[in-house]
Short mmCIF file of C-alpha atoms in Angstrom, two decimals:
data_model
loop_
_atom_site.label_atom_id
_atom_site.label_comp_id
_atom_site.label_asym_id
_atom_site.label_seq_id
_atom_site.Cartn_x
_atom_site.Cartn_y
_atom_site.Cartn_z
CA MET A 15 99.19 115.73 112.90
CA ASP A 16 97.77 112.21 112.88
CA MET A 17 99.51 110.22 110.13
CA ASP A 18 99.10 106.78 111.72
CA LEU A 19 97.84 103.95 109.51
CA SER A 20 98.53 101.12 111.94
CA GLY A 21 96.17 98.21 111.38
CA ARG A 22 95.22 99.36 107.88
CA ARG A 23 95.83 97.40 104.70
CA ALA A 24 96.89 99.37 101.63
CA LEU A 25 97.23 98.58 97.92
CA VAL A 26 99.58 100.59 95.71
CA THR A 27 99.23 99.82 92.01
CA GLY A 28 102.44 100.23 90.06
CA GLY A 29 104.08 100.32 93.47
CA GLY A 30 107.33 98.63 92.55
CA LYS A 31 109.33 101.58 91.25
CA GLY A 32 109.40 105.35 90.81
CA ILE A 33 106.66 107.31 92.54
CA GLY A 34 104.86 104.09 93.44
CA ALA A 35 107.89 102.77 95.32
CA ALA A 36 108.17 105.99 97.31
CA ILE A 37 104.45 105.80 98.16
CA SER A 38 104.76 102.16 99.25
CA SER A 39 107.69 103.02 101.51
CA GLN A 40 105.88 106.00 103.03
CA LEU A 41 102.74 103.98 103.82
CA VAL A 42 104.85 101.29 105.49
CA GLU A 43 106.48 103.98 107.64
CA MET A 44 102.98 105.06 108.68
CA GLY A 45 102.24 101.56 109.93
CA ALA A 46 100.18 100.17 107.06
CA GLU A 47 100.44 96.64 105.73
CA VAL A 48 101.14 97.23 102.04
CA VAL A 49 100.53 95.15 98.94
CA ILE A 50 102.73 96.31 96.09
CA ASN A 51 101.17 95.58 92.71
CA PHE A 52 103.38 95.40 89.63
CA ARG A 53 102.73 94.32 86.06
CA SER A 54 106.05 93.06 84.69
CA ASP A 55 109.14 94.43 86.45
CA ARG A 56 109.52 91.92 89.27
CA ALA A 57 113.15 92.87 89.91
CA SER A 58 112.25 96.48 90.75
CA ALA A 59 109.31 95.40 92.91
CA GLU A 60 111.49 92.97 94.86
CA SER A 61 114.14 95.66 95.31
CA THR A 62 111.52 98.06 96.68
CA ALA A 63 110.06 95.46 99.03
CA ARG A 64 113.46 94.47 100.40
CA GLY A 65 113.82 95.93 103.87
CA LEU A 66 110.18 97.03 104.15
CA ARG A 67 108.21 95.16 106.80
CA GLY A 68 104.70 93.89 106.17
CA VAL A 69 104.96 94.13 102.39
CA THR A 70 103.51 91.63 99.92
CA LEU A 71 104.13 91.63 96.17
CA HIS A 72 101.39 90.78 93.69
CA GLN A 73 101.82 90.67 89.92
CA ALA A 74 98.74 91.72 87.96
CA ASP A 75 97.80 93.85 84.97
CA VAL A 76 95.30 96.20 86.59
CA SER A 77 93.92 97.24 83.20
CA ASP A 78 92.37 93.76 83.12
CA PRO A 79 89.32 93.50 85.43
CA GLY A 80 89.75 89.74 85.65
CA GLU A 81 93.27 90.09 87.02
CA VAL A 82 92.09 92.78 89.44
CA GLY A 83 89.41 90.43 90.72
CA LYS A 84 91.95 87.65 91.29
CA MET A 85 94.28 90.07 93.09
CA PHE A 86 91.53 91.16 95.48
CA ALA A 87 90.51 87.56 96.08
CA ALA A 88 94.09 86.69 96.98
CA GLN A 89 95.21 89.84 98.82
CA GLY A 90 92.17 91.91 99.78
CA PRO A 91 90.30 93.54 101.27
CA PHE A 92 91.96 96.95 101.48
CA ASP A 93 91.29 100.04 103.59
CA VAL A 94 93.55 102.29 101.49
CA VAL A 95 93.96 102.22 97.71
CA VAL A 96 96.47 104.26 95.71
CA ASN A 97 95.97 104.11 91.95
CA ASN A 98 99.45 104.87 90.71
CA ALA A 99 99.89 102.47 87.76
CA GLY A 100 100.63 104.38 84.59
CA MET A 101 102.34 104.35 81.23
CA LEU A 102 103.28 106.67 78.37
CA ARG A 103 102.88 106.28 74.61
CA ASP A 104 103.68 109.81 73.48
CA ARG A 105 103.05 110.78 69.85
CA LEU A 106 101.59 113.72 67.99
CA LEU A 107 97.87 113.24 67.46
CA LEU A 108 98.11 112.52 63.73
CA ARG A 109 100.66 109.77 64.39
CA MET A 110 98.95 108.30 67.45
CA THR A 111 97.58 104.83 66.82
CA LYS A 112 94.48 103.25 68.29
CA GLU A 113 96.79 100.94 70.23
CA ASP A 114 98.65 103.94 71.68
CA TRP A 115 95.31 105.39 72.79
CA ASP A 116 93.81 102.17 74.13
CA GLN A 117 96.90 101.09 76.08
CA VAL A 118 97.30 104.41 77.88
CA LEU A 119 93.60 104.85 78.64
CA GLY A 120 93.46 101.24 79.84
CA THR A 121 96.39 101.53 82.22
CA ASP A 122 96.10 105.16 83.33
CA LEU A 123 92.30 105.44 83.65
CA SER A 124 90.32 102.21 83.30
CA ALA A 125 92.62 100.42 85.76
CA ALA A 126 91.66 102.90 88.49
CA PHE A 127 87.97 102.22 87.80
CA HIS A 128 88.51 98.45 88.07
CA VAL A 129 90.47 98.76 91.32
CA ILE A 130 88.08 101.21 92.95
CA LYS A 131 85.07 99.07 92.03
CA ALA A 132 86.74 96.04 93.61
CA ALA A 133 87.78 97.95 96.75
CA VAL A 134 84.55 99.79 97.52
CA PRO A 135 82.27 96.99 98.85
CA HIS A 136 84.58 96.38 101.83
CA MET A 137 85.04 100.11 102.42
CA MET A 138 81.29 100.65 102.39
CA ARG A 139 80.65 97.85 104.86
CA GLN A 140 83.17 99.19 107.35
CA ARG A 141 82.28 102.83 106.64
CA PHE A 142 85.88 103.81 106.06
CA GLY A 143 88.15 104.10 103.06
CA ARG A 144 90.91 106.18 101.53
CA ILE A 145 91.32 106.32 97.75
CA VAL A 146 94.03 108.41 96.08
CA ASN A 147 94.45 108.60 92.31
CA LEU A 148 97.67 109.78 90.67
CA SER A 149 96.73 112.32 88.02
CA SER A 150 99.07 114.91 86.50
CA ILE A 151 99.22 118.61 85.69
CA VAL A 152 98.94 117.41 82.08
CA GLY A 153 95.40 116.34 83.01
CA LEU A 154 94.66 119.93 84.00
CA GLY A 155 96.22 121.75 81.06
CA GLY A 156 96.92 119.22 78.33
CA ASN A 157 100.20 118.80 76.50
CA ALA A 158 101.23 118.49 72.86
CA GLY A 159 102.13 114.93 71.99
CA GLN A 160 100.27 113.50 74.98
CA ALA A 161 96.61 113.52 73.95
CA ASN A 162 96.12 109.99 75.28
CA TYR A 163 97.95 110.61 78.57
CA ALA A 164 96.25 113.98 79.13
CA ALA A 165 92.82 112.49 78.43
CA ALA A 166 93.46 109.65 80.89
CA LYS A 167 94.73 111.95 83.63
CA ALA A 168 91.86 114.39 83.11
CA GLY A 169 89.49 111.43 83.26
CA LEU A 170 91.00 110.43 86.61
CA ILE A 171 90.05 113.83 87.99
CA GLY A 172 86.44 113.37 86.88
CA LEU A 173 86.44 109.85 88.34
CA THR A 174 87.89 111.16 91.60
CA LYS A 175 85.22 113.81 92.05
CA SER A 176 82.38 111.45 91.12
CA VAL A 177 83.54 108.75 93.53
CA ALA A 178 83.94 111.34 96.27
CA LYS A 179 80.32 112.43 95.83
CA GLU A 180 78.97 108.89 95.65
CA LEU A 181 80.80 107.48 98.66
CA GLY A 182 81.27 110.40 101.03
CA SER A 183 78.24 109.41 103.10
CA ARG A 184 80.08 106.17 104.01
CA SER A 185 83.16 108.08 105.28
CA ILE A 186 85.15 107.10 102.20
CA THR A 187 87.34 109.84 100.78
CA CYS A 188 88.63 109.98 97.22
CA ASN A 189 91.24 112.52 96.16
CA ALA A 190 93.82 113.00 93.42
CA VAL A 191 97.43 114.16 93.39
CA ALA A 192 98.64 115.92 90.25
CA PRO A 193 102.43 115.94 90.05
CA GLY A 194 104.43 118.23 87.85
CA TYR A 195 107.70 117.03 86.35
CA VAL A 196 109.34 114.40 88.56
CA LEU A 197 112.54 112.61 87.64
CA THR A 198 111.73 108.90 87.31
CA GLU A 199 112.69 106.10 84.93
CA LEU A 200 109.40 106.63 83.08
CA THR A 201 109.75 110.39 82.59
CA SER A 202 113.50 110.51 81.95
CA SER A 203 113.12 108.14 79.01
CA SER A 204 110.53 110.38 77.36
CA ILE A 205 112.09 113.83 77.58
CA SER A 206 115.18 115.41 76.06
CA GLU A 207 117.79 117.30 78.06
CA GLU A 208 116.73 120.49 76.29
CA MET A 209 113.09 119.98 77.27
CA LEU A 210 114.11 119.27 80.87
CA LYS A 211 116.05 122.54 81.04
CA GLU A 212 113.02 124.40 79.72
CA LEU A 213 110.70 122.76 82.27
CA ILE A 214 113.04 123.70 85.09
CA ARG A 215 113.22 127.27 83.79
CA MET A 216 109.41 127.47 83.80
CA THR A 217 109.10 126.03 87.31
CA PRO A 218 109.25 128.73 90.02
CA LEU A 219 111.19 126.42 92.36
CA ARG A 220 113.69 125.87 89.52
CA ARG A 221 114.01 122.08 89.85
CA PRO A 222 112.14 118.86 89.18
CA GLY A 223 110.15 117.27 91.97
CA THR A 224 111.22 114.13 93.79
CA THR A 225 109.33 110.90 94.25
CA ALA A 226 109.45 111.44 98.02
CA GLU A 227 107.68 114.79 97.66
CA ILE A 228 104.82 113.21 95.69
CA ALA A 229 104.65 110.34 98.17
CA ALA A 230 104.33 112.80 101.06
CA ALA A 231 101.26 114.38 99.44
CA VAL A 232 99.69 110.98 98.84
CA ALA A 233 100.46 109.87 102.39
CA PHE A 234 98.75 112.95 103.81
CA LEU A 235 95.57 112.25 101.83
CA CYS A 236 95.60 108.63 103.05
CA SER A 237 96.03 109.66 106.67
CA PRO A 238 93.53 110.50 109.44
CA ALA A 239 94.76 114.09 109.18
CA ALA A 240 92.93 114.40 105.83
CA SER A 241 89.64 112.91 107.00
CA PHE A 242 87.62 116.01 105.97
CA ILE A 243 89.17 116.32 102.50
CA THR A 244 87.52 114.62 99.54
CA GLY A 245 87.03 115.30 95.86
CA GLU A 246 90.14 117.46 95.75
CA VAL A 247 93.10 117.62 93.37
CA LEU A 248 96.35 118.41 95.15
CA VAL A 249 98.82 119.85 92.64
CA VAL A 250 102.46 119.17 93.53
CA ASP A 251 104.46 120.82 90.75
CA GLY A 252 106.82 123.42 92.20
CA GLY A 253 104.54 126.17 90.91
CA LEU A 254 104.75 125.11 87.25
CA SER A 255 101.00 125.46 86.69
CA ALA A 256 100.58 128.58 88.85
#
């Protein structure tokens, strides 16, 4: 299986920790030159980059199109883009504020639009590109207390399929990965031990996923081995949504 990305430049948004860090590491192992984007946690980004060759760090809030433009001017162009940046602001619908809604939609959905729009001109000119968006099984089935997050992740799926149809003729693929429950700093801070036990009980493989397992799925979709796959949503959830 051809997983070689030698000579390719890749951008991983939110690539400094959690799933993003695992993706960044995997792409480096495949030979790519990786730019790790982070918004605020420089310490985690520097820790991830330490020991990885060919890695550059760039701080930017990708929900801001102006900052995305500056990042591409400084670091681009890119052959591979992974839209991983995300955040949670979980509340029941009646308690959810406009700020809760706007922040999550801005980071989890609009940011991917800004990054893809900035990346595509180069990809179109060279008639090659790999775009992978990190969605979630919550985007497929919804979840109480996560109306904003579910809407953003469902929106990413619609964006993924639309981009795939628009750009396929230029040999640019666009796919999504939809993880189930994965133990990260972000998720562990938002779920109780009781809820975790229930999720594990409902998962046929009887455990949470790992960041490396999500990164492996993303890496496959970025690789030459996936050159005839586009517009797809790869669910990696241990069977939770089966």
